[in-house]
């Protein structure tokens, strides 16, 4: 048989009742470990994808020197780098958005790689060897599309779950 302490049973039951009353409230609270969905970031990423796709098609259709050479496309690289920089600033301004920020950094590195390949091709002897090969383009643009797809998928998951 348990010893009874005066006043203990009343406070014990009151504390337990309070705990039980607060349990549903605690269960309804959620802790978010990732940033919320941002429609503007999604729009910016989609715009970058559109620019990359158009550039890819331009390089495929104009794959003869001198139309294909890097120096004819410097304006594209300036624009795409500015667009990615704007996206990077936006996603870094949102709390708990490190994963998206990492993906934007990967996108930026991928565009840097594409630009370097394109620049190096122009240094080849005059002629069509100055153009990026279709295989090299497919690899570069395919990688960039994969990164963009990952960013968009993450935003879609945020939209559905957060």
PDB file of C-alpha atoms in Angstrom:
ATOM      1  CA  UNK A   1       0.000   0.000   0.000  1.00  0.00           C
ATOM      2  CA  UNK A   2       1.224   3.410  -0.961  1.00  0.00           C
ATOM      3  CA  UNK A   3       1.690   6.180   1.568  1.00  0.00           C
ATOM      4  CA  UNK A   4      -0.536   9.143   0.992  1.00  0.00           C
ATOM      5  CA  UNK A   5       0.859  12.654   1.070  1.00  0.00           C
ATOM      6  CA  UNK A   6      -1.581  15.410   1.860  1.00  0.00           C
ATOM      7  CA  UNK A   7      -2.183  17.657  -1.169  1.00  0.00           C
ATOM      8  CA  UNK A   8      -0.079  15.531  -3.511  1.00  0.00           C
ATOM      9  CA  UNK A   9      -2.918  13.688  -5.159  1.00  0.00           C
ATOM     10  CA  UNK A  10      -4.755  16.920  -6.061  1.00  0.00           C
ATOM     11  CA  UNK A  11      -1.727  18.626  -7.597  1.00  0.00           C
ATOM     12  CA  UNK A  12      -0.644  15.409  -9.294  1.00  0.00           C
ATOM     13  CA  UNK A  13      -4.005  15.022 -10.984  1.00  0.00           C
ATOM     14  CA  UNK A  14      -4.139  18.738 -11.867  1.00  0.00           C
ATOM     15  CA  UNK A  15      -0.709  18.560 -13.494  1.00  0.00           C
ATOM     16  CA  UNK A  16      -1.644  15.404 -15.351  1.00  0.00           C
ATOM     17  CA  UNK A  17      -4.926  16.956 -16.547  1.00  0.00           C
ATOM     18  CA  UNK A  18      -3.047  20.051 -17.734  1.00  0.00           C
ATOM     19  CA  UNK A  19      -0.531  17.882 -19.568  1.00  0.00           C
ATOM     20  CA  UNK A  20      -3.309  15.934 -21.254  1.00  0.00           C
ATOM     21  CA  UNK A  21      -5.052  19.171 -22.223  1.00  0.00           C
ATOM     22  CA  UNK A  22      -1.850  20.590 -23.758  1.00  0.00           C
ATOM     23  CA  UNK A  23      -0.940  17.398 -25.618  1.00  0.00           C
ATOM     24  CA  UNK A  24      -3.201  18.064 -28.642  1.00  0.00           C
ATOM     25  CA  UNK A  25      -1.848  21.615 -28.829  1.00  0.00           C
ATOM     26  CA  UNK A  26       1.743  20.374 -28.802  1.00  0.00           C
ATOM     27  CA  UNK A  27       0.936  17.773 -31.444  1.00  0.00           C
ATOM     28  CA  UNK A  28      -0.503  20.451 -33.723  1.00  0.00           C
ATOM     29  CA  UNK A  29       2.690  22.526 -33.589  1.00  0.00           C
ATOM     30  CA  UNK A  30       5.259  21.755 -36.199  1.00  0.00           C
ATOM     31  CA  UNK A  31       8.936  22.485 -36.375  1.00  0.00           C
ATOM     32  CA  UNK A  32      10.083  23.450 -39.825  1.00  0.00           C
ATOM     33  CA  UNK A  33      13.631  22.526 -40.732  1.00  0.00           C
ATOM     34  CA  UNK A  34      13.439  23.984 -44.240  1.00  0.00           C
ATOM     35  CA  UNK A  35      12.303  27.270 -45.742  1.00  0.00           C
ATOM     36  CA  UNK A  36       8.722  27.704 -46.858  1.00  0.00           C
ATOM     37  CA  UNK A  37       7.723  27.617 -50.527  1.00  0.00           C
ATOM     38  CA  UNK A  38       8.680  30.749 -52.437  1.00  0.00           C
ATOM     39  CA  UNK A  39       6.779  31.280 -55.686  1.00  0.00           C
ATOM     40  CA  UNK A  40       9.129  34.071 -56.819  1.00  0.00           C
ATOM     41  CA  UNK A  41      12.172  31.782 -56.547  1.00  0.00           C
ATOM     42  CA  UNK A  42      10.310  29.169 -58.568  1.00  0.00           C
ATOM     43  CA  UNK A  43       9.502  31.779 -61.238  1.00  0.00           C
ATOM     44  CA  UNK A  44      13.131  32.910 -61.369  1.00  0.00           C
ATOM     45  CA  UNK A  45      14.408  29.343 -61.762  1.00  0.00           C
ATOM     46  CA  UNK A  46      11.875  28.689 -64.515  1.00  0.00           C
ATOM     47  CA  UNK A  47      13.008  31.851 -66.313  1.00  0.00           C
ATOM     48  CA  UNK A  48      16.654  30.737 -66.089  1.00  0.00           C
ATOM     49  CA  UNK A  49      15.658  27.338 -67.504  1.00  0.00           C
ATOM     50  CA  UNK A  50      13.891  29.071 -70.390  1.00  0.00           C
ATOM     51  CA  UNK A  51      16.982  31.169 -71.166  1.00  0.00           C
ATOM     52  CA  UNK A  52      19.247  28.108 -71.052  1.00  0.00           C
ATOM     53  CA  UNK A  53      16.928  26.102 -73.306  1.00  0.00           C
ATOM     54  CA  UNK A  54      16.754  28.911 -75.864  1.00  0.00           C
ATOM     55  CA  UNK A  55      20.557  29.268 -75.808  1.00  0.00           C
ATOM     56  CA  UNK A  56      21.000  25.516 -76.195  1.00  0.00           C
ATOM     57  CA  UNK A  57      18.748  25.517 -79.267  1.00  0.00           C
ATOM     58  CA  UNK A  58      20.573  28.526 -80.695  1.00  0.00           C
ATOM     59  CA  UNK A  59      23.908  26.714 -80.387  1.00  0.00           C
ATOM     60  CA  UNK A  60      22.491  23.594 -82.024  1.00  0.00           C
ATOM     61  CA  UNK A  61      20.997  25.484 -84.970  1.00  0.00           C
ATOM     62  CA  UNK A  62      23.986  27.820 -85.422  1.00  0.00           C
ATOM     63  CA  UNK A  63      26.669  25.180 -84.965  1.00  0.00           C
ATOM     64  CA  UNK A  64      28.968  26.559 -87.664  1.00  0.00           C
ATOM     65  CA  UNK A  65      31.747  29.069 -87.165  1.00  0.00           C
ATOM     66  CA  UNK A  66      31.693  31.998 -86.714  1.00  0.00           C
ATOM     67  CA  UNK A  67      28.087  31.963 -85.352  1.00  0.00           C
ATOM     68  CA  UNK A  68      28.912  29.386 -82.697  1.00  0.00           C
ATOM     69  CA  UNK A  69      31.978  31.012 -81.131  1.00  0.00           C
ATOM     70  CA  UNK A  70      32.050  32.229 -77.548  1.00  0.00           C
ATOM     71  CA  UNK A  71      32.695  35.882 -78.395  1.00  0.00           C
ATOM     72  CA  UNK A  72      29.343  36.019 -80.234  1.00  0.00           C
ATOM     73  CA  UNK A  73      27.524  34.889 -77.063  1.00  0.00           C
ATOM     74  CA  UNK A  74      29.154  36.896 -74.268  1.00  0.00           C
ATOM     75  CA  UNK A  75      25.887  38.809 -73.791  1.00  0.00           C
ATOM     76  CA  UNK A  76      24.071  35.583 -72.956  1.00  0.00           C
ATOM     77  CA  UNK A  77      26.639  34.709 -70.289  1.00  0.00           C
ATOM     78  CA  UNK A  78      26.419  38.180 -68.749  1.00  0.00           C
ATOM     79  CA  UNK A  79      22.632  37.904 -68.561  1.00  0.00           C
ATOM     80  CA  UNK A  80      22.522  34.356 -67.177  1.00  0.00           C
ATOM     81  CA  UNK A  81      25.165  35.146 -64.532  1.00  0.00           C
ATOM     82  CA  UNK A  82      23.164  38.217 -63.452  1.00  0.00           C
ATOM     83  CA  UNK A  83      19.950  36.177 -63.282  1.00  0.00           C
ATOM     84  CA  UNK A  84      21.622  33.486 -61.183  1.00  0.00           C
ATOM     85  CA  UNK A  85      23.158  36.139 -58.907  1.00  0.00           C
ATOM     86  CA  UNK A  86      19.676  37.616 -58.363  1.00  0.00           C
ATOM     87  CA  UNK A  87      18.326  34.156 -57.555  1.00  0.00           C
ATOM     88  CA  UNK A  88      21.221  33.475 -55.165  1.00  0.00           C
ATOM     89  CA  UNK A  89      20.515  36.718 -53.278  1.00  0.00           C
ATOM     90  CA  UNK A  90      16.811  35.891 -53.032  1.00  0.00           C
ATOM     91  CA  UNK A  91      17.227  32.329 -51.745  1.00  0.00           C
ATOM     92  CA  UNK A  92      19.938  33.363 -49.291  1.00  0.00           C
ATOM     93  CA  UNK A  93      17.632  36.014 -47.826  1.00  0.00           C
ATOM     94  CA  UNK A  94      15.100  33.337 -46.839  1.00  0.00           C
ATOM     95  CA  UNK A  95      15.708  31.640 -43.490  1.00  0.00           C
ATOM     96  CA  UNK A  96      16.363  27.878 -43.494  1.00  0.00           C
ATOM     97  CA  UNK A  97      16.970  27.874 -47.254  1.00  0.00           C
ATOM     98  CA  UNK A  98      20.513  26.455 -47.281  1.00  0.00           C
ATOM     99  CA  UNK A  99      19.575  23.434 -49.382  1.00  0.00           C
ATOM    100  CA  UNK A 100      18.159  25.602 -52.163  1.00  0.00           C
ATOM    101  CA  UNK A 101      21.174  27.893 -51.798  1.00  0.00           C
ATOM    102  CA  UNK A 102      23.504  24.933 -52.344  1.00  0.00           C
ATOM    103  CA  UNK A 103      21.593  23.978 -55.471  1.00  0.00           C
ATOM    104  CA  UNK A 104      21.835  27.534 -56.824  1.00  0.00           C
ATOM    105  CA  UNK A 105      25.606  27.430 -56.201  1.00  0.00           C
ATOM    106  CA  UNK A 106      25.757  24.175 -58.205  1.00  0.00           C
ATOM    107  CA  UNK A 107      23.802  25.839 -61.014  1.00  0.00           C
ATOM    108  CA  UNK A 108      26.213  28.760 -60.998  1.00  0.00           C
ATOM    109  CA  UNK A 109      29.208  26.398 -61.134  1.00  0.00           C
ATOM    110  CA  UNK A 110      27.595  24.489 -64.010  1.00  0.00           C
ATOM    111  CA  UNK A 111      27.118  27.676 -66.031  1.00  0.00           C
ATOM    112  CA  UNK A 112      30.745  28.623 -65.256  1.00  0.00           C
ATOM    113  CA  UNK A 113      31.850  25.231 -66.625  1.00  0.00           C
ATOM    114  CA  UNK A 114      29.732  25.655 -69.762  1.00  0.00           C
ATOM    115  CA  UNK A 115      31.203  29.111 -70.327  1.00  0.00           C
ATOM    116  CA  UNK A 116      34.746  27.794 -69.892  1.00  0.00           C
ATOM    117  CA  UNK A 117      34.157  24.986 -72.407  1.00  0.00           C
ATOM    118  CA  UNK A 118      32.655  27.470 -74.850  1.00  0.00           C
ATOM    119  CA  UNK A 119      35.549  29.925 -74.377  1.00  0.00           C
ATOM    120  CA  UNK A 120      38.139  27.169 -74.843  1.00  0.00           C
ATOM    121  CA  UNK A 121      36.517  25.990 -78.099  1.00  0.00           C
ATOM    122  CA  UNK A 122      36.977  29.449 -79.619  1.00  0.00           C
ATOM    123  CA  UNK A 123      40.731  29.072 -79.105  1.00  0.00           C
ATOM    124  CA  UNK A 124      40.773  26.115 -81.522  1.00  0.00           C
ATOM    125  CA  UNK A 125      42.004  26.605 -85.094  1.00  0.00           C
ATOM    126  CA  UNK A 126      39.534  28.581 -87.241  1.00  0.00           C
ATOM    127  CA  UNK A 127      36.555  26.643 -88.527  1.00  0.00           C
ATOM    128  CA  UNK A 128      33.878  24.443 -87.114  1.00  0.00           C
ATOM    129  CA  UNK A 129      36.226  23.002 -84.462  1.00  0.00           C
ATOM    130  CA  UNK A 130      35.590  26.303 -82.682  1.00  0.00           C
ATOM    131  CA  UNK A 131      32.002  25.174 -82.091  1.00  0.00           C
ATOM    132  CA  UNK A 132      31.018  23.066 -79.114  1.00  0.00           C
ATOM    133  CA  UNK A 133      30.267  19.549 -80.185  1.00  0.00           C
ATOM    134  CA  UNK A 134      26.703  18.324 -79.862  1.00  0.00           C
ATOM    135  CA  UNK A 135      27.802  15.676 -77.329  1.00  0.00           C
ATOM    136  CA  UNK A 136      29.557  18.271 -75.144  1.00  0.00           C
ATOM    137  CA  UNK A 137      26.485  20.501 -75.311  1.00  0.00           C
ATOM    138  CA  UNK A 138      24.164  17.645 -74.374  1.00  0.00           C
ATOM    139  CA  UNK A 139      26.327  16.809 -71.359  1.00  0.00           C
ATOM    140  CA  UNK A 140      26.587  20.424 -70.180  1.00  0.00           C
ATOM    141  CA  UNK A 141      22.980  21.396 -70.738  1.00  0.00           C
ATOM    142  CA  UNK A 142      21.732  18.054 -69.425  1.00  0.00           C
ATOM    143  CA  UNK A 143      23.614  18.648 -66.175  1.00  0.00           C
ATOM    144  CA  UNK A 144      22.206  22.161 -65.862  1.00  0.00           C
ATOM    145  CA  UNK A 145      18.682  20.881 -66.478  1.00  0.00           C
ATOM    146  CA  UNK A 146      19.174  18.279 -63.754  1.00  0.00           C
ATOM    147  CA  UNK A 147      20.154  20.956 -61.249  1.00  0.00           C
ATOM    148  CA  UNK A 148      17.209  23.140 -62.220  1.00  0.00           C
ATOM    149  CA  UNK A 149      14.868  20.158 -61.983  1.00  0.00           C
ATOM    150  CA  UNK A 150      16.157  19.487 -58.448  1.00  0.00           C
ATOM    151  CA  UNK A 151      15.534  23.115 -57.412  1.00  0.00           C
ATOM    152  CA  UNK A 152      12.015  23.043 -58.848  1.00  0.00           C
ATOM    153  CA  UNK A 153      11.236  19.687 -57.243  1.00  0.00           C
ATOM    154  CA  UNK A 154      12.335  21.002 -53.856  1.00  0.00           C
ATOM    155  CA  UNK A 155      10.108  24.063 -54.248  1.00  0.00           C
ATOM    156  CA  UNK A 156       7.177  21.828 -55.245  1.00  0.00           C
ATOM    157  CA  UNK A 157       7.702  19.662 -52.169  1.00  0.00           C
ATOM    158  CA  UNK A 158       7.775  22.800 -50.009  1.00  0.00           C
ATOM    159  CA  UNK A 159       4.535  23.947 -51.608  1.00  0.00           C
ATOM    160  CA  UNK A 160       2.762  20.670 -50.825  1.00  0.00           C
ATOM    161  CA  UNK A 161       4.091  20.020 -47.332  1.00  0.00           C
ATOM    162  CA  UNK A 162       4.778  23.290 -45.606  1.00  0.00           C
TER     163      UNK A 162
END
